[in-house]
Coordinates of C-alpha atoms in Angstrom, one line a residue:
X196 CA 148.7 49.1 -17.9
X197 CA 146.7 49.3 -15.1
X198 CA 148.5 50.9 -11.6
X199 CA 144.9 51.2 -9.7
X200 CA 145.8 48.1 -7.0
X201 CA 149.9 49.0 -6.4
X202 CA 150.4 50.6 -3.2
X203 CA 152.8 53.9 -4.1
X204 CA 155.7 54.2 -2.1
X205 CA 155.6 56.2 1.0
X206 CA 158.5 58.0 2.2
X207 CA 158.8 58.3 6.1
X208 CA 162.2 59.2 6.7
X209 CA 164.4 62.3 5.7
X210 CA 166.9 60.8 2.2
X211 CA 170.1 58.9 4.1
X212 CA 168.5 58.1 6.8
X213 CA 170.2 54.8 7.9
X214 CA 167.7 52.1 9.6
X215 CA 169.0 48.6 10.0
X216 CA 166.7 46.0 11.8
X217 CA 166.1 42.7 13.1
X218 CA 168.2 39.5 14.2
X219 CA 171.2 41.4 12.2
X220 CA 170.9 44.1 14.0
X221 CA 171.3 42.1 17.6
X222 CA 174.2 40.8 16.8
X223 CA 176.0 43.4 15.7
X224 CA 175.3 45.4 18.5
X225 CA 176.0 42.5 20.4
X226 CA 179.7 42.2 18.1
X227 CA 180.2 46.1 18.9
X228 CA 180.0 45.3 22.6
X229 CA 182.5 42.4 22.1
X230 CA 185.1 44.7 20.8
X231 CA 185.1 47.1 24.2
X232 CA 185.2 44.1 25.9
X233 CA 188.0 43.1 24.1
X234 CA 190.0 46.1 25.1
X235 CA 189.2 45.6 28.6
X236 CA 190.2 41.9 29.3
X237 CA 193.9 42.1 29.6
X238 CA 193.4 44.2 32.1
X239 CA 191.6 41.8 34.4
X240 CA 193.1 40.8 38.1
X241 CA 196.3 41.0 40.2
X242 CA 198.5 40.3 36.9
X243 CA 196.5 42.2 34.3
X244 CA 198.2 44.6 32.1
X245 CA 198.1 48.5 31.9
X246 CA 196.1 50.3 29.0
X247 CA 198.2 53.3 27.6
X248 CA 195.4 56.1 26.4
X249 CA 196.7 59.5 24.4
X250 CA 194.1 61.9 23.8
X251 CA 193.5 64.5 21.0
X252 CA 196.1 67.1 23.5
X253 CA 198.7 64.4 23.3
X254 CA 198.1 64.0 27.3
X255 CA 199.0 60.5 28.2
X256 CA 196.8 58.2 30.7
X257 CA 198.2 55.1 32.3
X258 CA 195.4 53.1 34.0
X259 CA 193.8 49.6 34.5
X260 CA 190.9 51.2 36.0
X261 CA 187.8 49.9 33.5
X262 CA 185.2 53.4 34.3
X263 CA 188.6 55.4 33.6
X264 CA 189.3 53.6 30.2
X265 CA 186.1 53.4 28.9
X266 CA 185.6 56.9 30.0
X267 CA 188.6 58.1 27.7
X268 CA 188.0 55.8 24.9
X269 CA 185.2 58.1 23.3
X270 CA 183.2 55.2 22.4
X271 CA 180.7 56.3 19.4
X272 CA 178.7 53.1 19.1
X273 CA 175.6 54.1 20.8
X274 CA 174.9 50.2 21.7
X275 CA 178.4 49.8 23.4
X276 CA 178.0 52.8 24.7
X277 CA 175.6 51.1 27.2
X278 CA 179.0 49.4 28.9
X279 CA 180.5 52.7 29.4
X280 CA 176.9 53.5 31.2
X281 CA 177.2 50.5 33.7
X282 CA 181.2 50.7 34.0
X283 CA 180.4 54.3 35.1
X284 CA 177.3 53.2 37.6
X285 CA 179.4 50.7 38.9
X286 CA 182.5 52.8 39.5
X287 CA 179.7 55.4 41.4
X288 CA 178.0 52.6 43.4
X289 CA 180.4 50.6 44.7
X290 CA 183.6 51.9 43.4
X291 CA 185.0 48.9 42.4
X292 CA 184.8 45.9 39.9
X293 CA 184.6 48.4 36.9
X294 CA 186.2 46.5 34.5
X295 CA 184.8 42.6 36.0
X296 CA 181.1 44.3 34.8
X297 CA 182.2 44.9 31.3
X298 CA 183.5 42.0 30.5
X299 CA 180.5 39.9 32.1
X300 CA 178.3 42.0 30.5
X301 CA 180.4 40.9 27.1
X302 CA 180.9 37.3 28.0
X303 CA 176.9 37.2 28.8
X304 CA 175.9 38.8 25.3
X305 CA 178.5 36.4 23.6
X306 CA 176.4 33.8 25.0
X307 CA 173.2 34.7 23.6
X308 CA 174.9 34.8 19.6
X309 CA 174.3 31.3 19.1
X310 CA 170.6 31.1 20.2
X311 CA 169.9 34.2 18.3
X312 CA 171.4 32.2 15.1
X313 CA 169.2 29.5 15.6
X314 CA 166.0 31.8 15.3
X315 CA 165.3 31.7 19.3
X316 CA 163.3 34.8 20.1
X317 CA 165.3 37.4 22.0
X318 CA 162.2 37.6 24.6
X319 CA 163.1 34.0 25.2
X320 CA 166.7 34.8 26.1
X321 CA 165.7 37.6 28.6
X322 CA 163.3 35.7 30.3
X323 CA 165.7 33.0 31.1
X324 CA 168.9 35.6 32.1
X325 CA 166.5 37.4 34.3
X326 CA 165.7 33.9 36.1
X327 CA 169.3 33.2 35.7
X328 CA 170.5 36.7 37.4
X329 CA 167.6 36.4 40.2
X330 CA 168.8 33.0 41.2
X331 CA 172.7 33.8 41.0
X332 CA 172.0 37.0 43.2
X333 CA 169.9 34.9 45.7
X334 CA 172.6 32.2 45.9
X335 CA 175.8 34.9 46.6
X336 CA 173.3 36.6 49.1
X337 CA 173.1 33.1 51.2
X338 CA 176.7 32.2 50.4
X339 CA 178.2 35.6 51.8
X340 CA 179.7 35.5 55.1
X341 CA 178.7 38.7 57.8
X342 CA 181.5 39.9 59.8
X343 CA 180.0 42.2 62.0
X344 CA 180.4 39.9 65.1
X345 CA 184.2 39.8 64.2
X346 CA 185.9 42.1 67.2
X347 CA 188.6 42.8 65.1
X348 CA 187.1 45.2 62.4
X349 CA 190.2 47.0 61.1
X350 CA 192.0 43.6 60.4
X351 CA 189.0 42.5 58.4
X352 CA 188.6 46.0 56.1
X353 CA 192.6 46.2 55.9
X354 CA 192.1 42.4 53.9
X355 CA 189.4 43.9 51.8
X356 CA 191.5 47.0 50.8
X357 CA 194.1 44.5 49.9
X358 CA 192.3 42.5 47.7
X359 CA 191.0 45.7 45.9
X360 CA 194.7 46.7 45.8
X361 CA 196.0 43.3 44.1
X362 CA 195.6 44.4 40.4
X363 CA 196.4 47.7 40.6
X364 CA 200.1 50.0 40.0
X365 CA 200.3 49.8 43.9
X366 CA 199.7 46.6 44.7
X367 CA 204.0 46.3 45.8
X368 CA 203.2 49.1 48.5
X369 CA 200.0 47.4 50.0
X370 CA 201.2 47.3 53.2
X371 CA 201.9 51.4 53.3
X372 CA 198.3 51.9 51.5
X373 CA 195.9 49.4 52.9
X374 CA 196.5 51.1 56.6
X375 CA 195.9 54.5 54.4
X376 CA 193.1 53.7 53.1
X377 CA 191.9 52.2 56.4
X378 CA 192.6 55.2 58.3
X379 CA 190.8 57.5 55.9
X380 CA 187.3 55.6 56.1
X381 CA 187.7 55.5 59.8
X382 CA 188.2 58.8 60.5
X383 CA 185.0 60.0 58.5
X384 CA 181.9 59.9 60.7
X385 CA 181.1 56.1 60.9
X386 CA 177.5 57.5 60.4
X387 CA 177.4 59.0 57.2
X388 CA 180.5 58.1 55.6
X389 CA 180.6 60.9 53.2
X390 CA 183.8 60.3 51.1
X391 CA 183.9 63.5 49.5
X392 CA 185.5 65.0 52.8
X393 CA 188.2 62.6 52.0
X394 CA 191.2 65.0 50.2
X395 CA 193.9 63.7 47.4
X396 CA 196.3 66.2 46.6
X397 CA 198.9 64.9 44.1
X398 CA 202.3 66.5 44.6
X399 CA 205.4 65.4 42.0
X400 CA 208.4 63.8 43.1
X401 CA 209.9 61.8 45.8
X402 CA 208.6 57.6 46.6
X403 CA 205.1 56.5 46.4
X404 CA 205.7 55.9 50.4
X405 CA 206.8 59.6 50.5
X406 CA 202.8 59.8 51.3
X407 CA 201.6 61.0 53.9
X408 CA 198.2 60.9 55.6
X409 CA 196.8 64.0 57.1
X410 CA 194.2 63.8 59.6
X411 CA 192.6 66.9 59.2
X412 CA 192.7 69.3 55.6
X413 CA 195.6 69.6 53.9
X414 CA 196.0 72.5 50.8
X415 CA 198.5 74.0 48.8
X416 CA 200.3 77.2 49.8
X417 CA 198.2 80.1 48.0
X418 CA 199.4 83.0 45.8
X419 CA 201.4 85.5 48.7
X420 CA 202.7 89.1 48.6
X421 CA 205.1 90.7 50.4
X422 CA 205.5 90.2 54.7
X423 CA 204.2 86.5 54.4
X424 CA 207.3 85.0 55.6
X425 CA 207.1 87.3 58.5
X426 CA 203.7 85.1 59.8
X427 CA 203.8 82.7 62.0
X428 CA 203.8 78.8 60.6
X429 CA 202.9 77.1 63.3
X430 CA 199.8 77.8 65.5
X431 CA 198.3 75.4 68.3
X432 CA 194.7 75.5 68.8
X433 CA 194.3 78.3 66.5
X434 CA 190.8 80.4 65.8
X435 CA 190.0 80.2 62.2
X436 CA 188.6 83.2 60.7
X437 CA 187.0 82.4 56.8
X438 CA 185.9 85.4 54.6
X439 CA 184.5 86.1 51.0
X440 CA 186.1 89.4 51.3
X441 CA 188.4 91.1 49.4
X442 CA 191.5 93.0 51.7
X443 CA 193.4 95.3 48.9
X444 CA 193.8 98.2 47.6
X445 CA 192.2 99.0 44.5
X446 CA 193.8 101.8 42.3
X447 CA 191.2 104.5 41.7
X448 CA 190.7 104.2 38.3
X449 CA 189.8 100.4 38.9
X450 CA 186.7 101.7 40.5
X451 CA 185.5 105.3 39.8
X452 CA 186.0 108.2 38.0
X453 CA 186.5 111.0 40.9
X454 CA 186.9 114.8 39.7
X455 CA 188.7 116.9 42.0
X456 CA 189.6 120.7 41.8
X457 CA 192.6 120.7 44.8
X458 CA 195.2 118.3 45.1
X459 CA 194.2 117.8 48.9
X460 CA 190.5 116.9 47.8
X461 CA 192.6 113.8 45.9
X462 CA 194.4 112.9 49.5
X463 CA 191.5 113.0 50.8
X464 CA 189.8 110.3 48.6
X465 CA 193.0 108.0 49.0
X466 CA 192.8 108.5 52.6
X467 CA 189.2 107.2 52.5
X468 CA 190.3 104.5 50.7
X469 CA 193.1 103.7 53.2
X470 CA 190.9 104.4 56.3
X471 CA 188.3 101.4 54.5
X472 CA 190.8 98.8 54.5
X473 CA 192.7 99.7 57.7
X474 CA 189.2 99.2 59.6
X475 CA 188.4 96.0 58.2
X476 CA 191.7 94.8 58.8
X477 CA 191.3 96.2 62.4
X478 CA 187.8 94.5 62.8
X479 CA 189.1 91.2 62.3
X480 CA 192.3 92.3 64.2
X481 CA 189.8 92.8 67.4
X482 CA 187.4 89.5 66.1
X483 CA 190.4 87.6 67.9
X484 CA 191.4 85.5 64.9
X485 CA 194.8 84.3 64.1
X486 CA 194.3 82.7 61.4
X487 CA 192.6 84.6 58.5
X488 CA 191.3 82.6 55.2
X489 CA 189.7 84.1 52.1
X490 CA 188.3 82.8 49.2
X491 CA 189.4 86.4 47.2
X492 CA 192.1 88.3 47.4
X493 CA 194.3 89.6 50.6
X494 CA 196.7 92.4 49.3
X495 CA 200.2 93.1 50.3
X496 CA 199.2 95.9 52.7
X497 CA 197.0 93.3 54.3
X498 CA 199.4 90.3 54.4
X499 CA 202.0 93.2 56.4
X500 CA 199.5 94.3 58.7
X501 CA 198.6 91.0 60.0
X502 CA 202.3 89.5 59.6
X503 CA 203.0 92.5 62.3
X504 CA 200.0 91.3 64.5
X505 CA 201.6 87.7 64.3
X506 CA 198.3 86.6 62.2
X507 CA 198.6 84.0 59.7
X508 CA 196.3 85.0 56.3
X509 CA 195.9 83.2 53.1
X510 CA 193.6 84.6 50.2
X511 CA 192.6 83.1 46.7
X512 CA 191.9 79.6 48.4
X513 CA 189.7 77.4 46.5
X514 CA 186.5 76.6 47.0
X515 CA 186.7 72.6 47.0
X516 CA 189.2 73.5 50.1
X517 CA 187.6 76.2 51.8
X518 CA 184.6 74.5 52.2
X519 CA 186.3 71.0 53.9
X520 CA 188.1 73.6 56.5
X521 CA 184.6 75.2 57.4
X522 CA 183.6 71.6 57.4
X523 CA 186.3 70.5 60.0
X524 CA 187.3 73.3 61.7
X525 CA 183.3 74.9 62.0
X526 CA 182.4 78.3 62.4
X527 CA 180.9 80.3 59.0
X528 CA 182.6 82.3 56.1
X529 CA 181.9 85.9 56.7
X530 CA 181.1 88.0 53.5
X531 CA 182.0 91.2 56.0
X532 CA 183.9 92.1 58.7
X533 CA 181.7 94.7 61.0
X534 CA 180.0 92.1 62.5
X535 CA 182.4 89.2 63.5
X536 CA 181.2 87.0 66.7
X537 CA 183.2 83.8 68.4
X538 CA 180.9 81.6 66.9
X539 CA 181.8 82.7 63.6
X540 CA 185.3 81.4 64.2
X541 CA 186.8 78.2 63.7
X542 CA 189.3 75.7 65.3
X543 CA 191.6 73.0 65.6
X544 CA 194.3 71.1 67.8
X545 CA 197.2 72.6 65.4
X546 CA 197.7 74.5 62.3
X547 CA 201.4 74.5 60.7
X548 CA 202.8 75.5 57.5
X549 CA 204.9 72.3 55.9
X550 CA 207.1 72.0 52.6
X551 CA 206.1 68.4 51.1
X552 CA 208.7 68.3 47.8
X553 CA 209.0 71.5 46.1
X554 CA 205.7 72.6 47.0
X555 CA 204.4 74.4 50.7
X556 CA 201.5 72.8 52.1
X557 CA 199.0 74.3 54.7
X558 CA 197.7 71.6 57.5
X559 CA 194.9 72.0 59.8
X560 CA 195.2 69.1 62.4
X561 CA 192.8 67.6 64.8
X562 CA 189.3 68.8 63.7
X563 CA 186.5 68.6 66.0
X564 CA 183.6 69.5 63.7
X565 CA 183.3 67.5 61.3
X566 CA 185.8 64.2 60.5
X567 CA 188.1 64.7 57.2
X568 CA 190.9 63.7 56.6
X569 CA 193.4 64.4 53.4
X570 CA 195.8 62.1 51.4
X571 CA 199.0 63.9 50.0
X572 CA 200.1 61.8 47.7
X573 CA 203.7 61.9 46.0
X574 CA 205.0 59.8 42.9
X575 CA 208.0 60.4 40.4
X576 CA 205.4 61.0 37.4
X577 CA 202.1 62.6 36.8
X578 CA 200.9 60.0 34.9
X579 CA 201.9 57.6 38.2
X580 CA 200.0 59.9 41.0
X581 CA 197.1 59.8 38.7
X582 CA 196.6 55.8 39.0
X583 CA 197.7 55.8 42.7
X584 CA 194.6 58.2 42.9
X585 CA 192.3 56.0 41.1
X586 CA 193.9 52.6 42.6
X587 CA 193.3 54.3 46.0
X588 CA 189.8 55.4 45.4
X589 CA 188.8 51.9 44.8
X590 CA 190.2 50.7 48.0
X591 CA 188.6 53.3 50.1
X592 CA 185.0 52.9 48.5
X593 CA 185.1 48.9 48.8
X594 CA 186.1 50.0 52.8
X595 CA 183.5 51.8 52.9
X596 CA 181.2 49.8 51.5
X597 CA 182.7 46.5 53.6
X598 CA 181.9 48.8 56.5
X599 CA 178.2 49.5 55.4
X600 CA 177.5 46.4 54.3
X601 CA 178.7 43.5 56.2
X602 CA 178.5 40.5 53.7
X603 CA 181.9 39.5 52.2
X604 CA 182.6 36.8 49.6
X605 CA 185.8 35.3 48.5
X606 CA 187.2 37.0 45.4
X607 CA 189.8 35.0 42.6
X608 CA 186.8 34.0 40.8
X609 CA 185.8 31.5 43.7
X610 CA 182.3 33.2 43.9
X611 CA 181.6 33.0 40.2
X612 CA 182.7 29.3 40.0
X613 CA 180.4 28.4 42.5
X614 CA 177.2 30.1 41.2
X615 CA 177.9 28.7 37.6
X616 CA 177.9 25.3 39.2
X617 CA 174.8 26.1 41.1
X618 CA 172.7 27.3 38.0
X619 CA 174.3 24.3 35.9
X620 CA 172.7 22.0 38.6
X621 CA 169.5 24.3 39.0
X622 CA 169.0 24.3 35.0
X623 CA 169.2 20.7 34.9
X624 CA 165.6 20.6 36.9
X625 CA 164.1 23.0 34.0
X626 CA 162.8 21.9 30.9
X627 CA 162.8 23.2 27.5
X628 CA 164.7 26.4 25.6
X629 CA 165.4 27.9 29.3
X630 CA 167.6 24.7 30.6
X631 CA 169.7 26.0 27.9
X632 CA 169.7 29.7 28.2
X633 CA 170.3 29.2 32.6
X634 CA 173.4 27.0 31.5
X635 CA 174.7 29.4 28.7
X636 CA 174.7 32.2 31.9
X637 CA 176.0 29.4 33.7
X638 CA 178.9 29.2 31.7
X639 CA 179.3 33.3 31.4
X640 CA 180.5 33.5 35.0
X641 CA 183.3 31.3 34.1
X642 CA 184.6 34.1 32.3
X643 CA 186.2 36.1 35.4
X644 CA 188.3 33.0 36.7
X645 CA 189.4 32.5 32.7
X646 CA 190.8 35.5 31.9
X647 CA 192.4 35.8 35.6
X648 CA 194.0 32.7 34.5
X649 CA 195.1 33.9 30.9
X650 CA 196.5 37.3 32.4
X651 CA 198.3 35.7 34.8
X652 CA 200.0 33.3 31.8
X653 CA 199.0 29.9 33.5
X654 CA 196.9 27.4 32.0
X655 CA 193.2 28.6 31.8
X656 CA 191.9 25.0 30.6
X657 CA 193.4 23.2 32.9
X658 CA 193.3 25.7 36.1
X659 CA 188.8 25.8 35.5
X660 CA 189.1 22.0 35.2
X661 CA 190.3 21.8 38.5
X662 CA 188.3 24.7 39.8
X663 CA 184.9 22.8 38.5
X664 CA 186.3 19.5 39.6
X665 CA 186.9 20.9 43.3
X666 CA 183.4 23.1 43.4
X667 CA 181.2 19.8 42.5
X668 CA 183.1 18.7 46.0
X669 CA 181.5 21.8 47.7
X670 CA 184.9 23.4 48.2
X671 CA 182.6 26.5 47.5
X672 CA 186.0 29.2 47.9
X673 CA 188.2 27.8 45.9
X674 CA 189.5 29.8 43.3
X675 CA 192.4 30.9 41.3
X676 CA 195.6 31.2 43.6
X677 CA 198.3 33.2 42.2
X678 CA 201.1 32.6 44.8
X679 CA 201.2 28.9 44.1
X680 CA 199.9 29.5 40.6
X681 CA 197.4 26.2 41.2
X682 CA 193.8 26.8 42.6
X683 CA 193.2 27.3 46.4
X684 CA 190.4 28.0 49.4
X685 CA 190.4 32.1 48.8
X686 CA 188.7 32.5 51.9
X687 CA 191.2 31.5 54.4
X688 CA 193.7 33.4 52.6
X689 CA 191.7 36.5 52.9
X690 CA 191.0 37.0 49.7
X691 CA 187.7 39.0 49.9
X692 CA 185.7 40.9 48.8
X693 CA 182.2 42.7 50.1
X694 CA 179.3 40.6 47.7
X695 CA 177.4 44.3 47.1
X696 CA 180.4 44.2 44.7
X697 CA 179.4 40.9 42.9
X698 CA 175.6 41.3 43.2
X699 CA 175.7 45.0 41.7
X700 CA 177.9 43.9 38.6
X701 CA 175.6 41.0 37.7
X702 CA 172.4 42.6 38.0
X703 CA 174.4 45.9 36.1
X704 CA 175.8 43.1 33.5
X705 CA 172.4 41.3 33.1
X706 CA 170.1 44.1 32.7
X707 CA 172.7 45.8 29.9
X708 CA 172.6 42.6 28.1
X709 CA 169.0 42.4 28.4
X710 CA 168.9 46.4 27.1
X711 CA 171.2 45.2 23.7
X712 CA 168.8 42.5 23.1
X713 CA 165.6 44.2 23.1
X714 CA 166.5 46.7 20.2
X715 CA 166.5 45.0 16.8
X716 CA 166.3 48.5 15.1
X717 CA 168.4 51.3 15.1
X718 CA 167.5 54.5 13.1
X719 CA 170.4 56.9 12.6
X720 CA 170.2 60.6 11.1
X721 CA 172.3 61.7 9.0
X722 CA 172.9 65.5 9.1
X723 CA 171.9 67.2 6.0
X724 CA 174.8 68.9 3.8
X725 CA 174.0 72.3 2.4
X726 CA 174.6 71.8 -2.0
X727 CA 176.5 75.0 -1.4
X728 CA 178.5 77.0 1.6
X729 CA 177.1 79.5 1.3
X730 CA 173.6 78.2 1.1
X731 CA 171.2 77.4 3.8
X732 CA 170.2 74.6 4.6
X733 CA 166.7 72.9 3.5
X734 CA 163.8 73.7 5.9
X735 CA 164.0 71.1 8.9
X736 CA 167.7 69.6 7.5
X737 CA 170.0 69.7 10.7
X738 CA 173.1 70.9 8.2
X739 CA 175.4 74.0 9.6
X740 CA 174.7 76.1 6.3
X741 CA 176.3 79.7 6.8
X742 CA 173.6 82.4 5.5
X743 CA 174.5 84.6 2.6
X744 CA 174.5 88.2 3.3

């Protein structure tokens, strides 16, 4: 027999290598991405449903927070893991509509199965959801509404924090949160809005109403020794001394080995060591400050001295907390204490010492430098304070972002309703595969106002009947009204919701479907076992083989 003209088989890839391609291979990435989407749907809008999440420690989560979820599923599909990637850039850019992305993105790939079926190229799809997604951004940008003439700009953010408040665990405390949330964006620097000098402490126990809004920082009582009930707890316009020193005595075998001959050459050395401290504590004594903070230690002998001098000290606070004082109260931390000037010290309208619960806090009111604020927030679970954290970072990132940007749309799927119906009339005027691929978008958006309907338990058929009936009237903010359980104008019952919130998930939504599509092959390692334990691995195998000795 004659093998001259067969072409021998090559072999590329490492044995058990897995490498699936083509239109398979699109849709079940695109099916993988359905299943996370899946999990996140109930959780949709004012009535949606809670997700339970136990980890591999047995702690328990409670959220309906979609970055948070997906976060703590442990997704290991590496194309769904693309959802987790926009649910997380959404959470970090706008703070809000985590779990509306998700499912878009879902409801958007679902839409491209059947063309994909059919043999239409992928590129084809694409091209007409980047069109699609160009022209729906374009259309909420001239639909949005700007409020900055409005006069009355904490009525307007107060109905924004409420809307972002209406599907989460404290959405029957509004009223008490919205003017928290409110107040916290307001009293940062209008400037920069930096939310990170916004504090949450979570302290157990008493009524979610038990919170209480600090205008200033806010941190737990640190570790004390003896003579700390002796200091004052309450100081008005105090100056604020912060050190990275450490004010204690060390034993001597700590720190050196000293050899001594007489027993007064070993007094000697501990007087030394006595003298040391008692002039550092002296310097800052004379520096003026009564109020002394240290990110390291500050010894019983310490906490006495300055308990006699009616100083107030607290050593071993954390970083995250130092740092927001320095912030607010100014002045510098001071890694010694020979050279201590006013300028190096802080201040504030008053410092006091409170007990919130079972646990001492220490407040520094009425900051000048720089404007912080700090949230104490109290709960009668963990699990609870956790999600009032989370529900109330969402409200105060879609403040700040109503307060950057000053377009607002109406939310209860009003604004999706009426850019499907625009793209349905606009794909009408387009001939060919893409009239068909802008209408399949089209009818993706209807997914938000669906599943608001199907959470809620009302009629979704009949509730996006009405909803498409009334948008071909141009009743452009008419969406899903809960209250009356019917369909409504969401605008005039302040339903809103800032459109940077709309416009980031669909161009996040669109470009992670158009990610999925574009692979048709995924190549997958597998690492190499070692025949024996105590073998090693073959040369370039990836295997954890233990050597033999």
């Amino acid at each position: 027999m004659n093998f001259g003209n067969q072409t021998p088989t090559i072999v590329v890839l490492k044995e058990g290598t897995d490498a699936s391609q083509g239109k398979g291979q699109i849709i079940s990435n695109i099916n993988a991405c359905l299943a996370i989407q899946e999990t996140l749907k109930p959780t949709l809008g004012p009535l949606g449903s809670d997700i339970l999440l136990v980890n591999s420690n047995g702690r328990t989560t409670i959220s309906n927070d979609g970055a948070t979820i997906l976060r703590l599923l442990d997704v290991v599909h590496p194309a769904a893991k693309t959802l987790v990637d926009i649910s997380r850039a959404q959470d970090a850019e706008v703070g809000d509509g985590t779990t509306s992305v998700t499912i878009l993105a879902g409801e958007i790939m679902k839409e491209a199965k059947p063309f994909l079926e059919e043999g239409i190229s992928s590129h084809i799809i694409m091209k007409g959801y980047r069109k699609a997604v160009s022209l729906a951004i374009a259309k909420i940008k001239e639909l949005a509404v700007d409020i900055s003439g409005d006069n009355n700009n904490r009525d307007l953010l107060e109905r924004c924090a409420r809307t972002a408040m209406s599907s989460k665990l404290i959405s029957n405390n509004a009223d008490f949160f919205v003017k928290m949330c409110v107040d916290a964006v307001l009293s940062l620097d209008q400037n920069e809005l930096d939310d990170k000098l916004i504090g949450i402490k979570k302290i157990p126990g008493g009524a979610m109403e038990d919170s209480i809004f600090v205008n200033g920082v806010a941190f737990q009582k640190t570790f004390s020794y003896a003579g700390f009930e002796q200091q004052p707890k309450k100081i008005e316009h105090p100056k604020i001394l912060t050190l990275n020193v450490e004010l204690e005595l060390k034993a001597e075998k700590d720190n050196a080995e000293v050899r001594v001959e007489h027993v007064d050459d070993y007094q000697a050395v501990v007087d030394a060591e006595w003298q040391i401290i008692i002039d550092k504590l002296k310097q800052i004594e004379d520096s003026g400050a009564n109020i002394v903070l240290s990110k390291l230690p500050i010894g019983d002998l310490a906490t006495q001295y300055f308990a006699d001098r009616n100083i107030f000290c607290a050593g071993r606070v954390p970083s995250e907390d130092m740092n927001r004082v320095i912030l607010a109260v100014g002045g510098s931390v001071q890694s010694t204490t020979s050279d201590i000037k006013p300028e190096h010290l802080g201040t504030c309208d008053l410092f006091e010492e409170v007990q919130i619960g079972s646990e001492r806090y220490n407040l520094f009111e009425g900051c000048h430098e720089a404007k912080t604020c700090t949230l104490l927030l109290r709960g009668g679970a963990e699990q609870v304070i956790a999600e009032v954290e989370r529900s109330l970072h969402d409200a105060i990132m879609i403040v700040k972002r109503a307060v950057q940007n000053r377009l607002i749309v109406a939310g209860g799927g009003a604004i999706e309703m009426e850019v499907s119906k625009y793209l349905r009339d606009y794909s009408k005027t387009v001939p060919g595969k893409q009239q068909l691929i802008i209408n399949a978008f089209a009818k993706a958006l209807e997914v938000i106002p669906r599943q608001l309907c199907e959470n809620a338990g009302l009629d979704a058929i009949d509730i996006l009947n009405r909803l498409r009936m009334a948008h071909s009237k141009d009743e452009k903010w008419y969406g899903v009204d809960f209250e009356t359980e019917n369909i409504g104008d969401n605008f005039s019952k302040f339903v809103w919701e800032p459109a940077l919130v709309k416009i980031n998930a669909l161009s996040s939504a669109t470009e992670a479907t158009n990610l999925i599509l574009s692979v048709d092959e995924t190549i997958r390692n597998q690492e190499s076992q070692p025949a024996n334990a105590g073998m090693m691995p073959p040369q370039g195998g990836r295997g954890r083989g233990i050597p033999m000795r």
